[in-house]
Amino acid sequence: MGRRGEREAADHLKRLGYTILERNYRIRQGEIDLVAFRDGVLAFVEVRAQTEPAMVDALYTITRRKQRRIIKAAQTYVALNAVERGEVELRFDVVAVLFNDRGQRRDIRHIEGAFQETPKGFT
């Protein structure tokens, strides 16, 4: 379900005008499901796929540890790709994809700015 959720999320973001720059960007300390760009915003996107009935909202399944790992991977991405922080807005988004018991997509939600990088690492 995870890979299919990522495909659905990428397609959704493309329909919204985003360009997908990376899929499954990995470093030793973490992974980012999607890196997307639109209108001066570089979005690091965590994808959560669930089958209904989902017991917990997808946003609440992203632990502080997971947030730290995503932020670390994003910091590495920014450094290795010479991204100028003043020229683009960096944002951490979540795309939640809900499937029914037959594997059909029922809902998709894009949560912009789901968590933030701070001087201490995240909020």
Short mmCIF file of C-alpha atoms in Angstrom, two decimals:
data_model
loop_
_atom_site.label_atom_id
_atom_site.label_comp_id
_atom_site.label_asym_id
_atom_site.label_seq_id
_atom_site.Cartn_x
_atom_site.Cartn_y
_atom_site.Cartn_z
CA MET A 1 0.00 0.00 0.00
CA GLY A 2 2.93 2.36 0.70
CA ARG A 3 4.30 2.59 -2.85
CA ARG A 4 0.82 3.00 -4.26
CA GLY A 5 0.15 5.75 -1.74
CA GLU A 6 3.33 7.51 -2.87
CA ARG A 7 2.24 7.29 -6.52
CA GLU A 8 -1.20 8.68 -5.65
CA ALA A 9 0.39 11.48 -3.61
CA ALA A 10 2.82 12.39 -6.42
CA ASP A 11 -0.01 12.45 -8.96
CA HIS A 12 -2.08 14.65 -6.64
CA LEU A 13 0.78 17.11 -6.18
CA LYS A 14 1.37 17.24 -9.94
CA ARG A 15 -2.30 18.08 -10.47
CA LEU A 16 -1.79 20.97 -8.03
CA GLY A 17 1.10 22.27 -10.15
CA TYR A 18 4.06 20.85 -8.22
CA THR A 19 7.12 19.42 -9.95
CA ILE A 20 8.34 16.22 -8.30
CA LEU A 21 12.11 16.56 -7.90
CA GLU A 22 12.81 13.38 -5.93
CA ARG A 23 11.08 10.20 -4.86
CA ASN A 24 12.35 8.24 -1.87
CA TYR A 25 15.33 10.49 -1.22
CA ARG A 26 17.50 8.55 1.23
CA ILE A 27 20.46 9.29 3.42
CA ARG A 28 21.82 7.24 6.28
CA GLN A 29 19.89 9.25 8.87
CA GLY A 30 16.51 9.34 7.13
CA GLU A 31 14.30 9.36 4.07
CA ILE A 32 11.93 11.78 2.38
CA ASP A 33 9.10 10.23 0.37
CA LEU A 34 8.75 13.14 -2.07
CA VAL A 35 10.57 16.40 -2.71
CA ALA A 36 8.32 18.76 -4.65
CA PHE A 37 8.60 22.34 -5.89
CA ARG A 38 6.00 24.98 -6.79
CA ASP A 39 5.97 28.77 -6.74
CA GLY A 40 9.14 29.21 -4.71
CA VAL A 41 8.24 26.51 -2.17
CA LEU A 42 10.41 23.42 -1.75
CA ALA A 43 8.19 20.87 -0.01
CA PHE A 44 9.57 17.81 1.75
CA VAL A 45 6.59 15.47 1.77
CA GLU A 46 5.87 12.52 4.04
CA VAL A 47 3.23 10.21 2.57
CA ARG A 48 0.92 8.20 4.81
CA ALA A 49 -1.29 5.55 3.21
CA GLN A 50 -4.04 3.92 5.25
CA THR A 51 -6.89 1.52 4.67
CA GLU A 52 -10.29 2.44 6.07
CA PRO A 53 -11.46 2.42 8.68
CA ALA A 54 -8.33 4.25 9.81
CA MET A 55 -8.11 4.18 13.58
CA VAL A 56 -5.70 7.13 13.86
CA ASP A 57 -5.42 10.24 11.70
CA ALA A 58 -2.36 9.90 9.47
CA LEU A 59 -0.86 13.13 10.78
CA TYR A 60 -0.62 11.67 14.27
CA THR A 61 1.36 8.66 13.05
CA ILE A 62 4.42 10.82 12.36
CA THR A 63 6.45 10.69 15.55
CA ARG A 64 8.91 13.33 16.71
CA ARG A 65 11.70 10.87 15.90
CA LYS A 66 10.39 10.50 12.34
CA GLN A 67 10.13 14.29 12.04
CA ARG A 68 13.78 14.64 13.13
CA ARG A 69 14.85 12.08 10.52
CA ILE A 70 12.92 13.86 7.76
CA ILE A 71 14.39 17.21 8.81
CA LYS A 72 17.92 15.77 8.81
CA ALA A 73 17.39 14.36 5.31
CA ALA A 74 15.99 17.73 4.17
CA GLN A 75 19.00 19.58 5.59
CA THR A 76 21.29 17.22 3.68
CA TYR A 77 19.25 17.67 0.50
CA VAL A 78 19.48 21.46 0.81
CA ALA A 79 23.25 21.34 1.39
CA LEU A 80 24.01 18.88 -1.42
CA ASN A 81 21.79 20.66 -3.94
CA ALA A 82 23.04 24.18 -3.15
CA VAL A 83 19.55 25.39 -2.29
CA GLU A 84 19.64 29.00 -1.13
CA ARG A 85 17.35 29.18 1.89
CA GLY A 86 16.58 32.85 1.31
CA GLU A 87 15.44 32.19 -2.25
CA VAL A 88 12.97 29.39 -1.55
CA GLU A 89 10.62 28.59 1.28
CA LEU A 90 11.27 25.20 2.87
CA ARG A 91 8.18 23.39 4.08
CA PHE A 92 7.39 20.00 5.61
CA ASP A 93 4.09 18.60 4.32
CA VAL A 94 2.11 15.42 4.78
CA VAL A 95 -0.07 13.80 2.15
CA ALA A 96 -2.50 11.28 3.63
CA VAL A 97 -4.04 8.78 1.23
CA LEU A 98 -7.00 6.68 2.37
CA PHE A 99 -7.92 3.48 0.52
CA ASN A 100 -11.04 1.37 0.94
CA ASP A 101 -10.88 -2.36 1.63
CA ARG A 102 -10.81 -3.04 -2.14
CA GLY A 103 -7.71 -0.90 -2.61
CA GLN A 104 -9.51 2.01 -4.26
CA ARG A 105 -8.53 5.51 -3.24
CA ARG A 106 -11.26 7.06 -1.10
CA ASP A 107 -9.66 10.31 -0.01
CA ILE A 108 -6.46 12.30 -0.22
CA ARG A 109 -5.44 15.20 2.03
CA HIS A 110 -2.48 17.53 1.62
CA ILE A 111 -1.44 19.12 4.91
CA GLU A 112 0.93 21.99 4.20
CA GLY A 113 3.38 22.86 6.96
CA ALA A 114 2.49 19.80 9.04
CA PHE A 115 5.63 20.33 11.13
CA GLN A 116 8.51 22.78 11.13
CA GLU A 117 12.25 22.98 11.36
CA THR A 118 13.34 25.21 14.25
CA PRO A 119 16.71 26.09 15.79
CA LYS A 120 16.19 23.06 18.05
CA GLY A 121 15.28 20.84 15.10
CA PHE A 122 11.49 20.66 14.88
CA THR A 123 8.16 21.62 16.40
#
